[in-house]
Amino acid sequence: MARLNWGMIGGGEGSQIGPAHRIGAGLDGHFTLAAGAFDVDPAKGVEFAGTLGVAEDRAYGDWRAMLEGETARDDRVDLVTVATPNATHYEITKAFLENGFNVLCEKPMTMTVAEAEDIVATARKSGRICAVNYGYSGYPMVRHMRAMVAGGELGRVRLIKAEFAHGFHANAADADNPRIRWRYDPQQIGPSAQFADCGIHALHMASFVSGQEAEELSADFVSCIASRTLEDDAMVSFRMSGGAVLRLWTSSVAVGRMHGLTLQVFGEKGGLSWEQEHPNQLYWTPVDGRTQIIERGAPDLSAAAQRASRVTIGHAEGMPLAFANIYADLAEVIMAEKESRSPDPAATHYPTALDGLRSMAAISAAVESANKSGNWTDARPPSFRG
Ligand code: NAI
């Protein structure tokens, strides 16, 4: 496949989600990061673009300059990712769609329903893609759940239970921390905090898997930390379009919970259960049957799950990230040598030829030992023996 040109708005140095986009877009080699307006501070954004290898004439100080610059080029970006704070999504996404660009916008797509209706209409009119980053729907086993429901394996879906409940904004003493405070400020986040930030991921997952959309809901919002005007915990019940009931709990004060994203789907013929913190296993219990574990990468998964499985069965989903860390360490050490400086000590733990030698000595010793009914055998390389 020919490489596509890709651009980013937001996701600057130190941002939470920018690196995940760059890792994700870079993984298969389909996209070249060709342009960007990465930071709310133009100078910082241009400087950061340089460190990412973006050419000088495509390192933009702000998104309007990027829109103008890219629109004028024959090799304009094929896709623009909008990874800025929520209040800016609408204006940027709309402008790029109107000028004929495909867009991947972070969630929540807009601040209001009217803006969202307008984005849908603008995308339709432009004929361009407007994707929204409900990234958890990319997990292979989530796609397999969807295929099982669509294939009728659960029968009619009766109940769905979705949770996205973590405990990282639970400390009242931390409520004024600027990194947390904006998330509960209606001016910056809109009329909902936790439900808009995390709850909509759980809702999207429930709809994605069940094929049913929300028709009616009953919500109970609370602010467990008194200084917050917006909710930090919500319990919402939904009546779904296919007759199922969805119970959704989202929280940022559930101390001890980590990411806390889980999905259970209960149908006439059986139930499915999946947890994002253990993404490789899907639990399936047929009615009156035993619970079975369906492993990511198994040969009989749906085509959608197979396409999304990037590592072989048994390897954890994030395994390529461990490889990425080896490459990052090597890059740091090579760069340090070129720049005549000491490398970051934390980058010096990559395995070396010595580890290779020790492994070879262990293999040789194991074979020798096995041939001698398990005799204790020296496993050290010869050069390490006294
Ligand atoms: P952040 O505050 O860590 O980073 C925002 C970045 O955007 C910064 O680099 C900032 O300088 C830059 N920026 C701000 N205004 C800009 C502008 N006008 N032009 C260019 N750059 C600008 O925010 P975070 O946590 O990375 O969130 C960004 C968006 O991603 C939010 O909408 C958030 O809801 C969403 N998000 C989505 C997740 C997902 O799983 N899909 C997970 C985390 C965040």
Short mmCIF file of C-alpha atoms and ligand atoms in Angstrom, two decimals:
data_model
loop_
_atom_site.label_atom_id
_atom_site.label_comp_id
_atom_site.label_asym_id
_atom_site.label_seq_id
_atom_site.Cartn_x
_atom_site.Cartn_y
_atom_site.Cartn_z
CA MET A 1 0.00 0.00 0.00
CA ALA A 2 1.34 3.48 -0.87
CA ARG A 3 2.02 5.66 2.15
CA LEU A 4 -0.51 8.32 3.03
CA ASN A 5 0.27 11.80 4.33
CA TRP A 6 -1.01 12.45 7.82
CA GLY A 7 -1.33 15.63 9.88
CA MET A 8 -2.04 16.34 13.55
CA ILE A 9 -3.57 19.27 15.35
CA GLY A 10 -2.87 19.18 19.08
CA GLY A 11 -1.14 16.22 20.68
CA GLY A 12 1.90 18.37 21.44
CA GLU A 13 4.81 17.57 23.72
CA GLY A 14 3.60 16.35 27.12
CA SER A 15 0.00 15.88 25.98
CA GLN A 16 -1.82 12.81 27.20
CA ILE A 17 -3.12 11.37 23.96
CA GLY A 18 -0.73 12.69 21.29
CA PRO A 19 1.85 9.88 21.67
CA ALA A 20 -0.88 7.19 21.43
CA HIS A 21 -1.99 8.65 18.09
CA ARG A 22 1.56 8.72 16.76
CA ILE A 23 2.22 5.13 17.85
CA GLY A 24 -1.12 3.99 16.44
CA ALA A 25 -0.79 5.77 13.12
CA GLY A 26 2.83 4.70 12.73
CA LEU A 27 2.42 1.02 13.54
CA ASP A 28 1.63 -0.33 10.08
CA GLY A 29 3.64 2.19 8.08
CA HIS A 30 0.55 3.41 6.20
CA PHE A 31 0.91 7.02 7.34
CA THR A 32 3.80 9.48 7.20
CA LEU A 33 3.52 12.32 9.72
CA ALA A 34 3.86 15.09 7.13
CA ALA A 35 2.35 18.16 8.79
CA GLY A 36 1.12 19.46 12.11
CA ALA A 37 0.04 22.32 14.36
CA PHE A 38 0.79 20.50 17.57
CA ASP A 39 0.57 23.02 20.36
CA VAL A 40 -1.52 25.90 21.61
CA ASP A 41 1.81 27.78 21.82
CA PRO A 42 2.87 28.29 18.15
CA ALA A 43 6.64 28.36 18.82
CA LYS A 44 6.49 25.19 20.93
CA GLY A 45 4.40 23.48 18.26
CA VAL A 46 6.88 24.33 15.47
CA GLU A 47 9.83 23.21 17.56
CA PHE A 48 8.13 19.95 18.51
CA ALA A 49 7.23 19.30 14.84
CA GLY A 50 10.94 19.42 14.06
CA THR A 51 11.70 16.76 16.65
CA LEU A 52 9.04 14.55 15.01
CA GLY A 53 10.71 14.89 11.62
CA VAL A 54 8.07 17.17 10.06
CA ALA A 55 9.54 19.36 7.29
CA GLU A 56 9.96 23.05 8.20
CA ASP A 57 7.44 24.30 5.65
CA ARG A 58 4.79 21.96 7.08
CA ALA A 59 5.44 22.70 10.77
CA TYR A 60 2.63 25.16 11.39
CA GLY A 61 2.15 27.56 14.29
CA ASP A 62 -1.61 27.15 14.33
CA TRP A 63 -4.33 25.14 12.66
CA ARG A 64 -5.55 27.98 10.42
CA ALA A 65 -2.08 28.30 8.90
CA MET A 66 -2.06 24.53 8.46
CA LEU A 67 -5.44 24.57 6.72
CA GLU A 68 -4.24 27.27 4.33
CA GLY A 69 -0.84 25.69 3.73
CA GLU A 70 -2.13 22.15 3.19
CA THR A 71 -5.06 23.22 1.01
CA ALA A 72 -2.58 24.81 -1.39
CA ARG A 73 -0.43 21.68 -1.78
CA ASP A 74 -0.73 18.86 -4.30
CA ASP A 75 0.56 16.42 -1.66
CA ARG A 76 -1.82 17.71 1.01
CA VAL A 77 -2.41 15.49 4.03
CA ASP A 78 -4.81 12.59 3.41
CA LEU A 79 -5.99 12.54 7.02
CA VAL A 80 -5.99 15.12 9.83
CA THR A 81 -6.22 14.05 13.47
CA VAL A 82 -7.74 16.60 15.84
CA ALA A 83 -6.36 15.90 19.33
CA THR A 84 -6.90 19.28 20.96
CA PRO A 85 -9.08 20.00 24.03
CA ASN A 86 -12.82 19.49 23.56
CA ALA A 87 -13.93 23.10 23.04
CA THR A 88 -11.86 23.41 19.86
CA HIS A 89 -12.95 20.20 18.09
CA TYR A 90 -15.99 21.61 16.32
CA GLU A 91 -14.38 24.61 14.68
CA ILE A 92 -11.27 22.76 13.52
CA THR A 93 -13.08 19.62 12.31
CA LYS A 94 -15.68 21.61 10.40
CA ALA A 95 -13.07 23.80 8.69
CA PHE A 96 -11.00 20.82 7.51
CA LEU A 97 -14.04 18.88 6.29
CA GLU A 98 -15.27 21.89 4.35
CA ASN A 99 -11.92 22.11 2.62
CA GLY A 100 -12.02 18.48 1.53
CA PHE A 101 -9.87 16.79 4.19
CA ASN A 102 -10.61 13.47 5.91
CA VAL A 103 -10.67 13.95 9.70
CA LEU A 104 -10.22 11.75 12.77
CA CYS A 105 -11.55 13.82 15.67
CA GLU A 106 -11.05 13.07 19.34
CA LYS A 107 -14.07 12.54 21.54
CA PRO A 108 -16.30 14.22 22.55
CA MET A 109 -16.68 15.39 18.96
CA THR A 110 -18.23 18.74 19.92
CA MET A 111 -19.56 20.65 22.93
CA THR A 112 -23.23 20.69 21.88
CA VAL A 113 -25.74 18.55 20.01
CA ALA A 114 -26.32 21.33 17.46
CA GLU A 115 -22.62 21.41 16.64
CA ALA A 116 -22.57 17.63 16.30
CA GLU A 117 -25.56 17.69 13.92
CA ASP A 118 -23.68 20.27 11.89
CA ILE A 119 -20.54 18.12 11.72
CA VAL A 120 -22.56 15.13 10.47
CA ALA A 121 -24.20 17.32 7.81
CA THR A 122 -20.86 18.89 6.83
CA ALA A 123 -19.19 15.49 6.48
CA ARG A 124 -22.08 14.23 4.33
CA LYS A 125 -21.93 17.30 2.11
CA SER A 126 -18.17 17.13 1.71
CA GLY A 127 -18.13 13.39 1.02
CA ARG A 128 -15.09 13.15 3.31
CA ILE A 129 -14.54 10.77 6.22
CA CYS A 130 -15.23 12.18 9.67
CA ALA A 131 -14.16 9.49 12.15
CA VAL A 132 -14.33 9.87 15.93
CA ASN A 133 -11.76 8.20 18.13
CA TYR A 134 -13.72 5.69 20.18
CA GLY A 135 -10.48 3.77 20.13
CA TYR A 136 -11.53 0.90 22.39
CA SER A 137 -13.71 -0.44 19.58
CA GLY A 138 -10.41 -1.34 17.91
CA TYR A 139 -9.73 -4.19 20.36
CA PRO A 140 -9.97 -7.55 18.55
CA MET A 141 -12.14 -9.17 21.22
CA VAL A 142 -14.57 -6.25 21.23
CA ARG A 143 -14.94 -6.76 17.50
CA HIS A 144 -15.47 -10.47 18.15
CA MET A 145 -18.22 -9.71 20.67
CA ARG A 146 -19.93 -7.63 18.04
CA ALA A 147 -19.62 -10.44 15.49
CA MET A 148 -21.06 -12.97 17.99
CA VAL A 149 -24.06 -10.76 18.71
CA ALA A 150 -24.62 -10.00 15.01
CA GLY A 151 -24.32 -13.71 14.20
CA GLY A 152 -27.13 -14.51 16.63
CA GLU A 153 -24.99 -16.52 19.07
CA LEU A 154 -26.49 -14.70 22.08
CA GLY A 155 -30.04 -14.67 20.72
CA ARG A 156 -31.97 -11.55 21.67
CA VAL A 157 -29.84 -9.26 23.85
CA ARG A 158 -31.67 -8.57 27.12
CA LEU A 159 -29.19 -6.65 29.24
CA ILE A 160 -25.92 -4.80 28.79
CA LYS A 161 -23.69 -3.67 31.66
CA ALA A 162 -20.97 -1.16 30.83
CA GLU A 163 -18.55 0.47 33.24
CA PHE A 164 -15.83 3.06 32.88
CA ALA A 165 -15.04 3.82 36.48
CA HIS A 166 -11.60 4.86 37.71
CA GLY A 167 -10.36 6.51 40.90
CA PHE A 168 -7.88 9.11 39.72
CA HIS A 169 -9.80 12.28 40.61
CA ALA A 170 -10.83 11.15 44.07
CA ASN A 171 -8.49 13.19 46.21
CA ALA A 172 -10.31 16.30 47.43
CA ALA A 173 -6.95 17.91 48.22
CA ASP A 174 -6.07 17.59 44.53
CA ALA A 175 -9.29 19.10 43.17
CA ASP A 176 -7.60 22.47 42.51
CA ASN A 177 -4.72 20.95 40.59
CA PRO A 178 -4.89 22.68 37.16
CA ARG A 179 -4.54 19.34 35.32
CA ILE A 180 -7.71 18.11 37.03
CA ARG A 181 -9.71 21.29 37.62
CA TRP A 182 -10.41 22.03 33.91
CA ARG A 183 -12.07 18.65 33.57
CA TYR A 184 -14.84 19.84 35.91
CA ASP A 185 -15.08 23.40 34.57
CA PRO A 186 -18.24 23.86 32.45
CA GLN A 187 -16.52 26.58 30.37
CA GLN A 188 -13.87 24.17 29.19
CA ILE A 189 -15.57 20.80 29.25
CA GLY A 190 -19.24 21.58 28.59
CA PRO A 191 -22.29 20.56 30.64
CA SER A 192 -20.99 17.15 31.74
CA ALA A 193 -17.61 16.03 33.09
CA GLN A 194 -17.25 12.32 33.83
CA PHE A 195 -20.10 11.10 31.63
CA ALA A 196 -18.78 13.17 28.69
CA ASP A 197 -15.18 12.15 29.31
CA CYS A 198 -15.49 8.41 30.00
CA GLY A 199 -19.16 7.44 30.05
CA ILE A 200 -19.53 8.00 26.31
CA HIS A 201 -16.76 5.48 25.64
CA ALA A 202 -18.77 2.86 27.56
CA LEU A 203 -21.96 3.87 25.75
CA HIS A 204 -20.27 3.65 22.38
CA MET A 205 -18.92 0.19 23.23
CA ALA A 206 -22.39 -1.00 24.28
CA SER A 207 -23.91 0.23 21.02
CA PHE A 208 -21.02 -1.03 18.90
CA VAL A 209 -21.28 -4.55 20.32
CA SER A 210 -25.06 -4.86 20.62
CA GLY A 211 -25.97 -3.07 17.39
CA GLN A 212 -28.53 -1.13 19.43
CA GLU A 213 -28.65 2.65 19.95
CA ALA A 214 -29.79 4.61 23.00
CA GLU A 215 -33.44 5.67 22.78
CA GLU A 216 -34.30 6.80 26.32
CA LEU A 217 -32.23 7.26 29.43
CA SER A 218 -32.50 7.97 33.13
CA ALA A 219 -29.40 9.51 34.71
CA ASP A 220 -28.27 10.05 38.28
CA PHE A 221 -25.26 12.43 38.47
CA VAL A 222 -23.39 13.25 41.67
CA SER A 223 -20.38 15.37 42.57
CA CYS A 224 -18.66 13.48 45.33
CA ILE A 225 -16.18 16.32 45.76
CA ALA A 226 -18.24 19.28 46.91
CA SER A 227 -16.25 22.00 45.10
CA ARG A 228 -17.13 20.47 41.73
CA THR A 229 -20.14 21.84 39.90
CA LEU A 230 -20.10 18.95 37.42
CA GLU A 231 -20.49 15.25 38.12
CA ASP A 232 -17.61 12.98 39.01
CA ASP A 233 -19.85 9.89 39.20
CA ALA A 234 -22.88 8.86 37.16
CA MET A 235 -25.23 5.90 36.96
CA VAL A 236 -27.29 5.90 33.78
CA SER A 237 -29.94 3.41 32.63
CA PHE A 238 -30.84 3.24 28.96
CA ARG A 239 -33.65 1.73 26.94
CA MET A 240 -31.98 0.62 23.71
CA SER A 241 -33.41 0.52 20.19
CA GLY A 242 -33.56 -3.28 20.02
CA GLY A 243 -35.31 -3.61 23.38
CA ALA A 244 -32.23 -4.23 25.56
CA VAL A 245 -31.60 -2.38 28.81
CA LEU A 246 -28.15 -0.85 29.34
CA ARG A 247 -26.87 -0.05 32.85
CA LEU A 248 -23.86 2.23 32.68
CA TRP A 249 -21.68 3.30 35.61
CA THR A 250 -18.93 5.84 35.18
CA SER A 251 -16.84 7.39 37.93
CA SER A 252 -13.58 9.20 38.60
CA VAL A 253 -13.71 8.71 42.36
CA ALA A 254 -13.76 4.90 42.52
CA VAL A 255 -10.50 4.60 44.43
CA GLY A 256 -8.63 1.42 43.63
CA ARG A 257 -10.17 1.01 40.20
CA MET A 258 -7.67 1.60 37.42
CA HIS A 259 -8.97 2.26 33.91
CA GLY A 260 -12.09 0.35 34.86
CA LEU A 261 -13.57 -0.18 31.39
CA THR A 262 -15.65 -3.34 31.22
CA LEU A 263 -18.52 -4.63 29.10
CA GLN A 264 -20.98 -7.46 29.70
CA VAL A 265 -23.72 -8.48 27.29
CA PHE A 266 -26.45 -10.86 28.40
CA GLY A 267 -28.65 -12.53 25.78
CA GLU A 268 -31.26 -15.30 25.68
CA LYS A 269 -28.66 -17.91 24.75
CA GLY A 270 -25.66 -16.77 26.81
CA GLY A 271 -23.52 -13.98 28.24
CA LEU A 272 -20.26 -12.30 27.24
CA SER A 273 -17.84 -10.49 29.52
CA TRP A 274 -14.72 -8.44 28.61
CA GLU A 275 -12.35 -6.18 30.58
CA GLN A 276 -10.05 -3.72 28.89
CA GLU A 277 -7.32 -4.37 31.46
CA HIS A 278 -7.25 -8.03 30.30
CA PRO A 279 -8.07 -7.49 26.63
CA ASN A 280 -6.93 -10.84 25.26
CA GLN A 281 -9.63 -12.92 26.94
CA LEU A 282 -13.33 -12.88 26.23
CA TYR A 283 -15.53 -14.89 28.61
CA TRP A 284 -18.51 -16.65 27.04
CA THR A 285 -21.08 -18.54 29.06
CA PRO A 286 -23.82 -20.34 27.10
CA VAL A 287 -27.10 -20.56 29.01
CA ASP A 288 -26.95 -23.73 31.18
CA GLY A 289 -23.33 -24.21 30.02
CA ARG A 290 -19.85 -23.72 31.41
CA THR A 291 -17.86 -20.50 31.05
CA GLN A 292 -15.39 -20.66 28.17
CA ILE A 293 -12.41 -18.38 27.55
CA ILE A 294 -12.08 -17.21 23.97
CA GLU A 295 -8.48 -16.12 23.36
CA ARG A 296 -7.46 -13.36 21.00
CA GLY A 297 -5.61 -14.84 18.05
CA ALA A 298 -7.45 -18.19 18.13
CA PRO A 299 -7.92 -19.53 14.58
CA ASP A 300 -11.71 -19.65 14.63
CA LEU A 301 -12.38 -16.01 15.50
CA SER A 302 -14.55 -13.76 13.34
CA ALA A 303 -12.93 -12.07 10.33
CA ALA A 304 -13.23 -8.70 12.11
CA ALA A 305 -11.29 -10.00 15.13
CA GLN A 306 -8.69 -11.72 12.95
CA ARG A 307 -8.02 -8.53 11.03
CA ALA A 308 -7.48 -6.67 14.30
CA SER A 309 -5.15 -9.27 15.89
CA ARG A 310 -1.60 -8.05 15.37
CA VAL A 311 0.32 -10.44 17.59
CA THR A 312 0.05 -14.20 17.70
CA ILE A 313 -2.08 -16.00 20.28
CA GLY A 314 -0.57 -15.94 23.75
CA HIS A 315 1.37 -12.71 23.30
CA ALA A 316 -0.19 -9.83 25.22
CA GLU A 317 -1.93 -7.16 23.17
CA GLY A 318 0.68 -4.50 24.02
CA MET A 319 3.67 -6.64 23.08
CA PRO A 320 4.79 -4.45 20.15
CA LEU A 321 5.04 -1.58 22.64
CA ALA A 322 7.70 -3.56 24.49
CA PHE A 323 9.60 -3.83 21.19
CA ALA A 324 9.14 -0.09 20.73
CA ASN A 325 10.88 0.46 24.08
CA ILE A 326 13.91 -1.50 22.90
CA TYR A 327 14.09 0.70 19.78
CA ALA A 328 13.64 3.85 21.89
CA ASP A 329 16.53 2.80 24.17
CA LEU A 330 18.78 2.09 21.17
CA ALA A 331 17.90 5.43 19.59
CA GLU A 332 18.74 7.29 22.81
CA VAL A 333 22.11 5.57 23.19
CA ILE A 334 23.06 6.07 19.50
CA MET A 335 21.98 9.72 19.63
CA ALA A 336 23.91 10.28 22.86
CA GLU A 337 27.07 8.99 21.20
CA LYS A 338 26.57 11.25 18.18
CA GLU A 339 26.00 14.22 20.49
CA SER A 340 28.96 13.34 22.78
CA ARG A 341 26.81 13.16 25.89
CA SER A 342 25.86 10.48 28.40
CA PRO A 343 22.66 8.60 27.56
CA ASP A 344 19.68 8.67 29.89
CA PRO A 345 20.59 5.93 32.41
CA ALA A 346 17.03 4.58 32.17
CA ALA A 347 17.65 3.85 28.48
CA THR A 348 20.54 1.50 29.10
CA HIS A 349 18.63 -1.61 30.12
CA TYR A 350 18.18 -3.05 26.64
CA PRO A 351 19.45 -6.63 26.26
CA THR A 352 22.95 -6.96 24.79
CA ALA A 353 25.27 -9.59 23.31
CA LEU A 354 26.12 -10.63 26.87
CA ASP A 355 22.52 -11.67 27.37
CA GLY A 356 22.75 -13.49 24.06
CA LEU A 357 25.87 -15.30 25.27
CA ARG A 358 24.26 -16.25 28.60
CA SER A 359 21.26 -17.69 26.75
CA MET A 360 23.51 -19.78 24.50
CA ALA A 361 25.41 -21.09 27.52
CA ALA A 362 22.10 -21.94 29.22
CA ILE A 363 20.84 -23.79 26.14
CA SER A 364 24.07 -25.75 25.88
CA ALA A 365 24.02 -26.57 29.62
CA ALA A 366 20.33 -27.58 29.49
CA VAL A 367 20.98 -30.00 26.62
CA GLU A 368 23.97 -31.45 28.45
CA SER A 369 21.98 -31.79 31.67
CA ALA A 370 19.00 -33.36 29.93
CA ASN A 371 21.31 -35.91 28.34
CA LYS A 372 22.65 -36.75 31.80
CA SER A 373 19.29 -37.35 33.51
CA GLY A 374 19.10 -33.80 34.85
CA ASN A 375 22.54 -33.59 36.42
CA TRP A 376 23.38 -30.16 37.86
CA THR A 377 25.44 -28.49 35.14
CA ASP A 378 27.37 -25.21 35.03
CA ALA A 379 25.16 -22.74 33.13
CA ARG A 380 27.72 -19.89 32.99
CA PRO A 381 29.49 -19.01 29.74
CA PRO A 382 33.04 -20.41 29.74
CA SER A 383 34.53 -16.90 29.94
CA PHE A 384 32.61 -16.32 33.21
CA ARG A 385 33.83 -19.43 34.98
CA GLY A 386 36.51 -19.02 37.60
P1 NAI B 1 -3.84 17.54 26.84
O1 NAI B 1 -4.25 18.79 27.54
O2 NAI B 1 -2.92 16.58 27.52
O3 NAI B 1 -3.15 17.95 25.42
C1 NAI B 1 -3.76 18.83 24.50
C2 NAI B 1 -2.73 19.23 23.43
O4 NAI B 1 -3.37 20.05 22.45
C3 NAI B 1 -1.57 20.06 24.00
O5 NAI B 1 -0.38 19.68 23.33
C4 NAI B 1 -1.95 21.49 23.61
O6 NAI B 1 -0.83 22.36 23.49
C5 NAI B 1 -2.62 21.25 22.28
N1 NAI B 1 -3.55 22.32 21.88
C6 NAI B 1 -4.48 22.93 22.65
N2 NAI B 1 -5.16 23.83 21.91
C7 NAI B 1 -4.63 23.77 20.67
C8 NAI B 1 -4.91 24.47 19.45
N3 NAI B 1 -5.86 25.39 19.38
N4 NAI B 1 -4.16 24.16 18.36
C9 NAI B 1 -3.18 23.24 18.40
N5 NAI B 1 -2.88 22.55 19.53
C10 NAI B 1 -3.61 22.82 20.64
O7 NAI B 1 -5.19 16.84 26.41
P2 NAI B 1 -5.43 15.27 26.13
O8 NAI B 1 -5.74 14.60 27.41
O9 NAI B 1 -4.36 14.75 25.24
O10 NAI B 1 -6.83 15.33 25.37
C11 NAI B 1 -6.97 15.83 24.06
C12 NAI B 1 -8.29 15.31 23.52
O11 NAI B 1 -8.23 13.91 23.42
C13 NAI B 1 -9.49 15.63 24.41
O12 NAI B 1 -10.58 15.97 23.59
C14 NAI B 1 -9.77 14.34 25.15
O13 NAI B 1 -11.15 14.17 25.46
C15 NAI B 1 -9.34 13.32 24.12
N6 NAI B 1 -8.90 12.05 24.71
C16 NAI B 1 -9.33 10.90 24.13
C17 NAI B 1 -8.98 9.67 24.61
C18 NAI B 1 -9.47 8.44 23.92
O14 NAI B 1 -9.35 7.35 24.47
N7 NAI B 1 -10.02 8.52 22.74
C19 NAI B 1 -8.13 9.54 25.81
C20 NAI B 1 -7.65 10.82 26.33
C21 NAI B 1 -8.04 12.03 25.78
#
